[in-house]
PDB file of C-alpha atoms in Angstrom:
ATOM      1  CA  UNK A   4       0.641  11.363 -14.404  1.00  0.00           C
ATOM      2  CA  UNK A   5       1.978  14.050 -12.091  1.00  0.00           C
ATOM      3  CA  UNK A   6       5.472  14.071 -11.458  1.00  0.00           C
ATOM      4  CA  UNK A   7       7.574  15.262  -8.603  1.00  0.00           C
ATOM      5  CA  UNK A   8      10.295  18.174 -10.889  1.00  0.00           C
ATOM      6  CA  UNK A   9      13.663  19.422  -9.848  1.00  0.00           C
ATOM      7  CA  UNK A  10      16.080  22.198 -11.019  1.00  0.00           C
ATOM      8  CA  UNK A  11      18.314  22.751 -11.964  1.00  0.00           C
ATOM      9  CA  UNK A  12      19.130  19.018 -13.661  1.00  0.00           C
ATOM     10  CA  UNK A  13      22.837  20.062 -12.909  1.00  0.00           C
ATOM     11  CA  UNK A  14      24.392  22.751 -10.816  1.00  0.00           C
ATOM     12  CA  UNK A  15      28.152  23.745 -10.426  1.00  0.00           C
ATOM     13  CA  UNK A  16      29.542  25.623  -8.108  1.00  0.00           C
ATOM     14  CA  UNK A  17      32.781  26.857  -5.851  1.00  0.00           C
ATOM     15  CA  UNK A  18      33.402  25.836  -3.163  1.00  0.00           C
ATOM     16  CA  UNK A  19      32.058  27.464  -0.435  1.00  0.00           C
ATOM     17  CA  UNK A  20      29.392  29.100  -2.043  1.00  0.00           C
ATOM     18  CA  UNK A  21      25.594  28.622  -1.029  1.00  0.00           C
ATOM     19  CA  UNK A  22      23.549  26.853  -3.413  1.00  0.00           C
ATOM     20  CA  UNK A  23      19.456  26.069  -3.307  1.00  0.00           C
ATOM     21  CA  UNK A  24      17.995  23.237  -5.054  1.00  0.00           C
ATOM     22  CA  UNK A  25      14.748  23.520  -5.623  1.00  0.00           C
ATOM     23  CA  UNK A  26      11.915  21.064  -5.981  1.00  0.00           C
ATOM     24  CA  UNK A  27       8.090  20.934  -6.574  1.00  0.00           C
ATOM     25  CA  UNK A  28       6.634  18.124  -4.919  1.00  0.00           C
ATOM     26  CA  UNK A  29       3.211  15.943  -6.627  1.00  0.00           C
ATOM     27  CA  UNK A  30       0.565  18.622  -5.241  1.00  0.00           C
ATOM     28  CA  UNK A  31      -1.504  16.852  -3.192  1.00  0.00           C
ATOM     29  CA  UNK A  32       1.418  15.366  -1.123  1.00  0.00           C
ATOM     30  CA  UNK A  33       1.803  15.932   2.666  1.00  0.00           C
ATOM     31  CA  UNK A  34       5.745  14.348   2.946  1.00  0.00           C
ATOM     32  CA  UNK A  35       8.784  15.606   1.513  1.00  0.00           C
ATOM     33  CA  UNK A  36      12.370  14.035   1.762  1.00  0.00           C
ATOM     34  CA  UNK A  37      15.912  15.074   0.337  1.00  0.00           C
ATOM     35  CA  UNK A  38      18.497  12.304  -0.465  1.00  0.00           C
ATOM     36  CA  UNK A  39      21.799  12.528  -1.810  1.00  0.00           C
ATOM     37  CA  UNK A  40      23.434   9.759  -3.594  1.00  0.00           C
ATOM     38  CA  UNK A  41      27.462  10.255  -4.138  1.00  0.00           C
ATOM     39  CA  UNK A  42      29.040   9.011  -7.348  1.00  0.00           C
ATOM     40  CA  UNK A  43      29.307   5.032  -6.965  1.00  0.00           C
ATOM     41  CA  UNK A  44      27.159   4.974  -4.009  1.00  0.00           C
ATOM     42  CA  UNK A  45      24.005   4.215  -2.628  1.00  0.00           C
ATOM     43  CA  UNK A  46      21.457   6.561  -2.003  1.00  0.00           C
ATOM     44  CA  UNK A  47      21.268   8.507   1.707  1.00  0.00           C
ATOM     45  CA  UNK A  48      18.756   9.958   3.375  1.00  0.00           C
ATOM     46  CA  UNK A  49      19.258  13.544   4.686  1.00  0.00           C
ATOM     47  CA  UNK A  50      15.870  14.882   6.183  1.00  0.00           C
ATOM     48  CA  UNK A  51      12.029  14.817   5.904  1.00  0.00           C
ATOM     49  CA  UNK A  52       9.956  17.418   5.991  1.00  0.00           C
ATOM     50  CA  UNK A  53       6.149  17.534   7.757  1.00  0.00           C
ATOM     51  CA  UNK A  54       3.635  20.485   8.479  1.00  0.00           C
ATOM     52  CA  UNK A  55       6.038  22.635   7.787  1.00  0.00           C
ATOM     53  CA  UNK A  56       8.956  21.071  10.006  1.00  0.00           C
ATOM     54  CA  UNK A  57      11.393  18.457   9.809  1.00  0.00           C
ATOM     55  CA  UNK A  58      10.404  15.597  10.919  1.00  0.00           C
ATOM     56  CA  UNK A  59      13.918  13.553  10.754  1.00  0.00           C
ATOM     57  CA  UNK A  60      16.958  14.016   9.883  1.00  0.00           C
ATOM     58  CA  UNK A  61      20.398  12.125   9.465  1.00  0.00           C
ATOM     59  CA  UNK A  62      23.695  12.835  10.087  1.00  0.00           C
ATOM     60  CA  UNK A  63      24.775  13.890   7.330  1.00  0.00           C
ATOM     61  CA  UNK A  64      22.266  16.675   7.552  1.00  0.00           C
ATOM     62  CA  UNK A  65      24.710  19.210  10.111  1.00  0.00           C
ATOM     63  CA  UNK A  66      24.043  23.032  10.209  1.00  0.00           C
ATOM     64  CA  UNK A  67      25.088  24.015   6.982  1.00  0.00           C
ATOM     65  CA  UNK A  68      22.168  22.298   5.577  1.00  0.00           C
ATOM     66  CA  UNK A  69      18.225  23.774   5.638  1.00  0.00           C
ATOM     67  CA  UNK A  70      15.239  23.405   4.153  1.00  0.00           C
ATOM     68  CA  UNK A  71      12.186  25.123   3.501  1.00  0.00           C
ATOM     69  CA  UNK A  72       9.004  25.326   1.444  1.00  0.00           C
ATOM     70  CA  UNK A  73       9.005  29.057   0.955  1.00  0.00           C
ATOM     71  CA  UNK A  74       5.410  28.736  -0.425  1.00  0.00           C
ATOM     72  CA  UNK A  75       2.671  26.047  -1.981  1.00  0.00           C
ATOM     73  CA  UNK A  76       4.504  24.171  -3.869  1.00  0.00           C
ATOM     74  CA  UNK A  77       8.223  24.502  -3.637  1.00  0.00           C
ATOM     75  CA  UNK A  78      10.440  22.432  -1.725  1.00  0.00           C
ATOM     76  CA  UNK A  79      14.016  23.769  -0.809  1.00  0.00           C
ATOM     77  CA  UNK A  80      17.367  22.382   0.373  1.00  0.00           C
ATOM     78  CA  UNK A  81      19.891  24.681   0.577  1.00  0.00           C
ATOM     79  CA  UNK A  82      23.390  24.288   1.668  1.00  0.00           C
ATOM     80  CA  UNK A  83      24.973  27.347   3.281  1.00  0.00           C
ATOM     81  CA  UNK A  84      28.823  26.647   2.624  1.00  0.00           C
ATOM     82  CA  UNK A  85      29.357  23.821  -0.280  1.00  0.00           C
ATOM     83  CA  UNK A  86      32.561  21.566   0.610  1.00  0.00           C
ATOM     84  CA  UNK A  87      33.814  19.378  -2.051  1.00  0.00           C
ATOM     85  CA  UNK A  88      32.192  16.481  -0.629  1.00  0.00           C
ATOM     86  CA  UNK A  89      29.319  17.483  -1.273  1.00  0.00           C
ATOM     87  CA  UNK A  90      29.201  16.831  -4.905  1.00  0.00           C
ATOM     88  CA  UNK A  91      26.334  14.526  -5.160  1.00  0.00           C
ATOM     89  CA  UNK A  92      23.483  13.817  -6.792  1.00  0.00           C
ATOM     90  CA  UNK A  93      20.280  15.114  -4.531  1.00  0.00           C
ATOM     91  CA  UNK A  94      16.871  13.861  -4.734  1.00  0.00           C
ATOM     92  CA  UNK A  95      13.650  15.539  -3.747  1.00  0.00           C
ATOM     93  CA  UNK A  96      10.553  13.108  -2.956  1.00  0.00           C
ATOM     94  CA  UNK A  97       7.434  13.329  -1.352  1.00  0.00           C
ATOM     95  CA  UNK A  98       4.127  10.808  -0.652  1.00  0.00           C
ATOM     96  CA  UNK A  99       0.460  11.346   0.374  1.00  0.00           C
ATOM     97  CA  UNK A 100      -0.679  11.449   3.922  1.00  0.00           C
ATOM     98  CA  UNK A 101      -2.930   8.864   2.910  1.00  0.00           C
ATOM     99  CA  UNK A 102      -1.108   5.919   2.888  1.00  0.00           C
ATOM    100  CA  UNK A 103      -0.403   3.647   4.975  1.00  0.00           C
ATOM    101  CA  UNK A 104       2.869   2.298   3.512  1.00  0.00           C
ATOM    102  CA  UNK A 105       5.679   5.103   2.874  1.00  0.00           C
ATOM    103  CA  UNK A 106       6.179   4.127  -0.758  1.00  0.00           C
ATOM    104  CA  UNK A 107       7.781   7.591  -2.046  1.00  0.00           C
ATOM    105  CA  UNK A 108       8.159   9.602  -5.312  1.00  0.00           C
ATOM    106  CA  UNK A 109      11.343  10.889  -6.262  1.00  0.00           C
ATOM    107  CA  UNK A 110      12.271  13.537  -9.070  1.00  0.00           C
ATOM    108  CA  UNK A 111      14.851  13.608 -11.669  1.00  0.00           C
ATOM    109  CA  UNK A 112      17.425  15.048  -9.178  1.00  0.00           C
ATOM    110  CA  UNK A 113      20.128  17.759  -9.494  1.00  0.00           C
ATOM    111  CA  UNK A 114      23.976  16.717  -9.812  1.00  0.00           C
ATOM    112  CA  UNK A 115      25.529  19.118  -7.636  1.00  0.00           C
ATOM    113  CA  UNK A 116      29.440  19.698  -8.916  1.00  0.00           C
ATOM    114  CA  UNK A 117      31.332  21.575  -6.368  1.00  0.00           C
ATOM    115  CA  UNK A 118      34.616  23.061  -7.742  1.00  0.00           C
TER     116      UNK A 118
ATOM    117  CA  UNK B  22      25.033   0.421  10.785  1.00  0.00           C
ATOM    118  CA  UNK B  23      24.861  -0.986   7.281  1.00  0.00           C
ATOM    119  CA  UNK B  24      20.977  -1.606   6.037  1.00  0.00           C
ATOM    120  CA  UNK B  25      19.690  -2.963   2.522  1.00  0.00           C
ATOM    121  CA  UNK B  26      22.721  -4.995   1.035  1.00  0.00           C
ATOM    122  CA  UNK B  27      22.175  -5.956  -1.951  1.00  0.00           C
ATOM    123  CA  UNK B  28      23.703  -8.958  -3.674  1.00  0.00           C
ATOM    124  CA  UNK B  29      25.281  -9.610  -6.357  1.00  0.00           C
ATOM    125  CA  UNK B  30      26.428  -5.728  -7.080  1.00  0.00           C
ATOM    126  CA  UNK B  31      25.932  -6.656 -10.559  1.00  0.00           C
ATOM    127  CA  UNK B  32      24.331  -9.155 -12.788  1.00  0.00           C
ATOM    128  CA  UNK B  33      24.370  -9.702 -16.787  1.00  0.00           C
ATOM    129  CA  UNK B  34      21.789 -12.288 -18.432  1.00  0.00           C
ATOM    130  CA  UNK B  35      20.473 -12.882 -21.416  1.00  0.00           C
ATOM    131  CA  UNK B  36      16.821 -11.174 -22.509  1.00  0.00           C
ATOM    132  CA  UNK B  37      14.154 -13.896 -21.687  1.00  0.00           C
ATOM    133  CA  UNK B  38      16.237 -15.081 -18.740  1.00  0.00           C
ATOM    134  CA  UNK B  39      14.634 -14.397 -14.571  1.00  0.00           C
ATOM    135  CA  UNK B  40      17.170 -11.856 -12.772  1.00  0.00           C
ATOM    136  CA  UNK B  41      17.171 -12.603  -9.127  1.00  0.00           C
ATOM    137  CA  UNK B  42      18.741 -10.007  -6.845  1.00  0.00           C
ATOM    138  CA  UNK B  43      18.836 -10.569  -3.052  1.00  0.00           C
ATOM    139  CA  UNK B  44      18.796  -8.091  -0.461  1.00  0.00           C
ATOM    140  CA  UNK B  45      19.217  -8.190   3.350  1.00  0.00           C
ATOM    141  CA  UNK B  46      19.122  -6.095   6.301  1.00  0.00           C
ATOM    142  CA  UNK B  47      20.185  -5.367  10.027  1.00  0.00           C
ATOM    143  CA  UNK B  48      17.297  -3.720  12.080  1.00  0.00           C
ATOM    144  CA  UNK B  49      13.850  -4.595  12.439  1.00  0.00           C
ATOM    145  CA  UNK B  50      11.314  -3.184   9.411  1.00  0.00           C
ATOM    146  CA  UNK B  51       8.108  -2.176   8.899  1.00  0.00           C
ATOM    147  CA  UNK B  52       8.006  -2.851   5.103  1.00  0.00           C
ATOM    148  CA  UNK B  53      10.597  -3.067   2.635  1.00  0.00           C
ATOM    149  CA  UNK B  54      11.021  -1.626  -1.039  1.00  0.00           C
ATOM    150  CA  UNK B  55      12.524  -1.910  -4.221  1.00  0.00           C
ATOM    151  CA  UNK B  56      13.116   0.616  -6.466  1.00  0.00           C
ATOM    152  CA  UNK B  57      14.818   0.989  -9.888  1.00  0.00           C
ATOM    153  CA  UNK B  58      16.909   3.675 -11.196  1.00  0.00           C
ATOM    154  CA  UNK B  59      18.113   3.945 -14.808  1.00  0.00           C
ATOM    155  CA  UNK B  60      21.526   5.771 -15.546  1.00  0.00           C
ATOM    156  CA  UNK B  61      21.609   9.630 -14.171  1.00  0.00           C
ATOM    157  CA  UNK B  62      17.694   9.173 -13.680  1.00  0.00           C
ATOM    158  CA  UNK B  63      15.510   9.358 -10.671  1.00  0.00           C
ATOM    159  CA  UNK B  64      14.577   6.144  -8.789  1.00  0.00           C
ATOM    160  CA  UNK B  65      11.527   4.541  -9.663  1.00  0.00           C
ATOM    161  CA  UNK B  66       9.326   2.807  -7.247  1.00  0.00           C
ATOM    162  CA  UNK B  67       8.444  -0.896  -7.938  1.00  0.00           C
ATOM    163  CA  UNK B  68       7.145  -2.744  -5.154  1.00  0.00           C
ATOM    164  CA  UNK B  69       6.234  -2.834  -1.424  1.00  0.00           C
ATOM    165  CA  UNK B  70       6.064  -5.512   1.192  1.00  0.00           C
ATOM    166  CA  UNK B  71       5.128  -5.052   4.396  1.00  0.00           C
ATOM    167  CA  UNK B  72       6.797  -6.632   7.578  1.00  0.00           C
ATOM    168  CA  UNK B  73       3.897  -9.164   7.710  1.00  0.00           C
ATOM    169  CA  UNK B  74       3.815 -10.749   4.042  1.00  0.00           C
ATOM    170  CA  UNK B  75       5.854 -12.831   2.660  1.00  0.00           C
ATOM    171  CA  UNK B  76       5.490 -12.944  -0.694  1.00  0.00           C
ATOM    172  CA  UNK B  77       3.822 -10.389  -3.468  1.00  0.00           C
ATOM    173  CA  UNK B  78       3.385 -10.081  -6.922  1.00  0.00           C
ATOM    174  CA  UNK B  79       3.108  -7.314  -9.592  1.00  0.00           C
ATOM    175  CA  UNK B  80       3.089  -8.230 -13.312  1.00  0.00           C
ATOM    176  CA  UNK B  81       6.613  -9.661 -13.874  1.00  0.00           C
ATOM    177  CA  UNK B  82       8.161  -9.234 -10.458  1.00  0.00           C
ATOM    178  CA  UNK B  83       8.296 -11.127  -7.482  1.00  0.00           C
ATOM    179  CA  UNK B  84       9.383  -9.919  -4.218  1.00  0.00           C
ATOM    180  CA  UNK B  85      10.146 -12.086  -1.382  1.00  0.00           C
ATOM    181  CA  UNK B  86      10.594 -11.287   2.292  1.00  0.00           C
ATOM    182  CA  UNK B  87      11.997 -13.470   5.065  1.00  0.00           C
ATOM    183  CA  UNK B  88      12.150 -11.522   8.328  1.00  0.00           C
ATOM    184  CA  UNK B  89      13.487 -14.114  10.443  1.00  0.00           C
ATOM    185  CA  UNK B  90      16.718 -14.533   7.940  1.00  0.00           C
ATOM    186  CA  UNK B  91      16.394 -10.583   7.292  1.00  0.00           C
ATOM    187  CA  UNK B  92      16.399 -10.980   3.577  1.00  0.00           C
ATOM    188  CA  UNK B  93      14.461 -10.137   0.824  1.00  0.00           C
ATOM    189  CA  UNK B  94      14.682 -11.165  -3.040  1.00  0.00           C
ATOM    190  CA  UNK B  95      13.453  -9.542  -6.532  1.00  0.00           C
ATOM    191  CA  UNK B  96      13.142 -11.678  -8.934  1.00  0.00           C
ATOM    192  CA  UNK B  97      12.110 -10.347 -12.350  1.00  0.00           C
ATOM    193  CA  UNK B  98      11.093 -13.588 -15.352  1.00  0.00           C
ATOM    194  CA  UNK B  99      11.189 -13.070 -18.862  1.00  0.00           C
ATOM    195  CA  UNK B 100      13.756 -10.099 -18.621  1.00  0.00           C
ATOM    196  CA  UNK B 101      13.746  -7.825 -21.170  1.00  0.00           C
ATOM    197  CA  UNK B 102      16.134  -5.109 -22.360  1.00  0.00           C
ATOM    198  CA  UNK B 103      14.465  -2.301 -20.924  1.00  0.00           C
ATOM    199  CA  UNK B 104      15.154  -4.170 -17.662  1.00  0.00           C
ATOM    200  CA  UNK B 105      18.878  -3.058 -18.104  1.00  0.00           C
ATOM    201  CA  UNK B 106      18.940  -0.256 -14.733  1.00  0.00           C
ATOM    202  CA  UNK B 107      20.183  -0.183 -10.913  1.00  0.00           C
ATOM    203  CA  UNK B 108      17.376  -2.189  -8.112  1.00  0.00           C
ATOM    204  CA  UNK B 109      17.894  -0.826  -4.588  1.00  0.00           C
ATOM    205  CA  UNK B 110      15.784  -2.226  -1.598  1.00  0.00           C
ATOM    206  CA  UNK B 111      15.092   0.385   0.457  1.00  0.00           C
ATOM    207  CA  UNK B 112      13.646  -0.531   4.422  1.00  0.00           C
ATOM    208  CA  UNK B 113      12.065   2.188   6.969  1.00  0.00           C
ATOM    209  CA  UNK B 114      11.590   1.197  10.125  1.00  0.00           C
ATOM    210  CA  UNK B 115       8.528   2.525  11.570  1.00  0.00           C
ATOM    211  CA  UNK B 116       7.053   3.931   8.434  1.00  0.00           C
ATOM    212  CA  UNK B 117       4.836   7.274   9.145  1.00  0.00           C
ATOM    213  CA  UNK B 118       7.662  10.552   7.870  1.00  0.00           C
ATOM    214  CA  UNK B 119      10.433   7.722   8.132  1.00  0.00           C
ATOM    215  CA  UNK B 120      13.386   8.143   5.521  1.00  0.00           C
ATOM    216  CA  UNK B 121      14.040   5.590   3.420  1.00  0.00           C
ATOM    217  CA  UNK B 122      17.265   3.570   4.114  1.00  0.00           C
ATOM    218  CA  UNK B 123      18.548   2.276   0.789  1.00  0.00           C
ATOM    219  CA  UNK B 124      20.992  -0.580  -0.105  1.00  0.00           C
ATOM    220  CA  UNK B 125      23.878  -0.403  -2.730  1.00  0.00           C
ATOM    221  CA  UNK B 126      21.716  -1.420  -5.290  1.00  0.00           C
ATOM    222  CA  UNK B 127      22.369  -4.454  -7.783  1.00  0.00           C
ATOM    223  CA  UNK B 128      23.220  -3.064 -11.953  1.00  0.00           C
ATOM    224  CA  UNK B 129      21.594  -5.491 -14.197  1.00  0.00           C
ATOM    225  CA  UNK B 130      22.323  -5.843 -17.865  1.00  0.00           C
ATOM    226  CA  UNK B 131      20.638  -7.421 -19.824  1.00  0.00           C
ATOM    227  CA  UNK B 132      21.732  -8.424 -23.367  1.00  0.00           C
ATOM    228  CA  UNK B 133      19.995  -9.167 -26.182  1.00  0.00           C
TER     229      UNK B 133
END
């Protein structure tokens, strides 16, 4: 059964270093989302991603985050400067244009340890 | 504001027992989720209803959904312990590229 993948599985980093997490959605998906989910909490939405532009995004999602899919099949989220607060876990997802429900498929996600 | 509460924030029964786990939310929905994510693992999608049903089935779980109360409930019978993970409802609110708004989430244990 495909699978949406993500890697790393776990990245660490200093602060205020840029990091890119990469995903592969399910290939024949149209939507892709990023989430994060901090330690103890529930999961967030940061942005979706549509025809090659972001379609939403929260909040949480200020300038120092971007993403892009740099080709066919890879999904990025990058964040320019890490802060501390951004250690989180961060999960890639993406569903079919075909659907009339937004039911979503998430991968394994990468715990992102800022230091 | 606050969307997808989930209640209780945890839950321990015995294998064979239903788990029940309630959810409500704030905004108007156009279909609510529940998903299930074991320890340090992905979520897992496990059912959908849609602003307009009230009640669905899928194998061993039941989902419920009262919009006029806002609510929604899982309720998995015959637990097992390969039931033992996190349930989140999730809730978009006009579907299409929507992100998903997710709830706490309710751990369940279940012991054998």
């Amino acid at each position: 059964e495909p699978e949406v993948t993500q890697t790393p599985s776990h990245q660490v980093t200093q602060m205020g270093q840029e990091v890119i997490l990469r995903c592969v959605p399910i290939s024949n998906h149209l939507y892709f989302y990023w989430y994060r989910q901090i330690l103890g909490q529930k999961v967030e939405f940061l942005v979706s991603f549509y025809n090659n532009e972001i379609s939403e995004k929260s909040e949480i999602f200020d300038d120092q985050f971007s993403v892009e899919r740099p080709d066919g099949s890879n999904f990025t989220l990058k964040i320019r400067s890490t802060k501390l607060e951004d250690s989180a876990m961060y999960f890639c997802a993406s569903r079919p244009l075909a659907t009339r429900n937004n039911e979503q498929f998430f991968g394994p996600g990468t715990r992102l340890t800022v230091l | 504001s606050q969307q997808g509460e989930e209640d209780p924030q945890a839950l321990s029964i015995q294998e064979g027992e239903n788990a029940t786990m309630n959810c409500s939310y704030k905004t108007s929905i156009n279909n609510l989720q529940w998903y299930r994510q074991n320890s340090g693992r992905g979520l897992v999608h496990l059912i959908l209803i849609r602003s307009n049903e009230r009640e669905k089935h899928s194998g061993r779980l039941r989902v419920t959904l009262d919009t006029s109360k806002k609510s929604s409930s899982l309720l998995i019978t015959a637990s097992r312990a390969a039931d033992t993970a996190s349930y989140f409802c999730a809730t978009d609110a006009r579907g299409g590229a929507d992100g998903l708004t997710f709830g706490k989430g309710t751990h369940l244990i279940i012991q054998p």
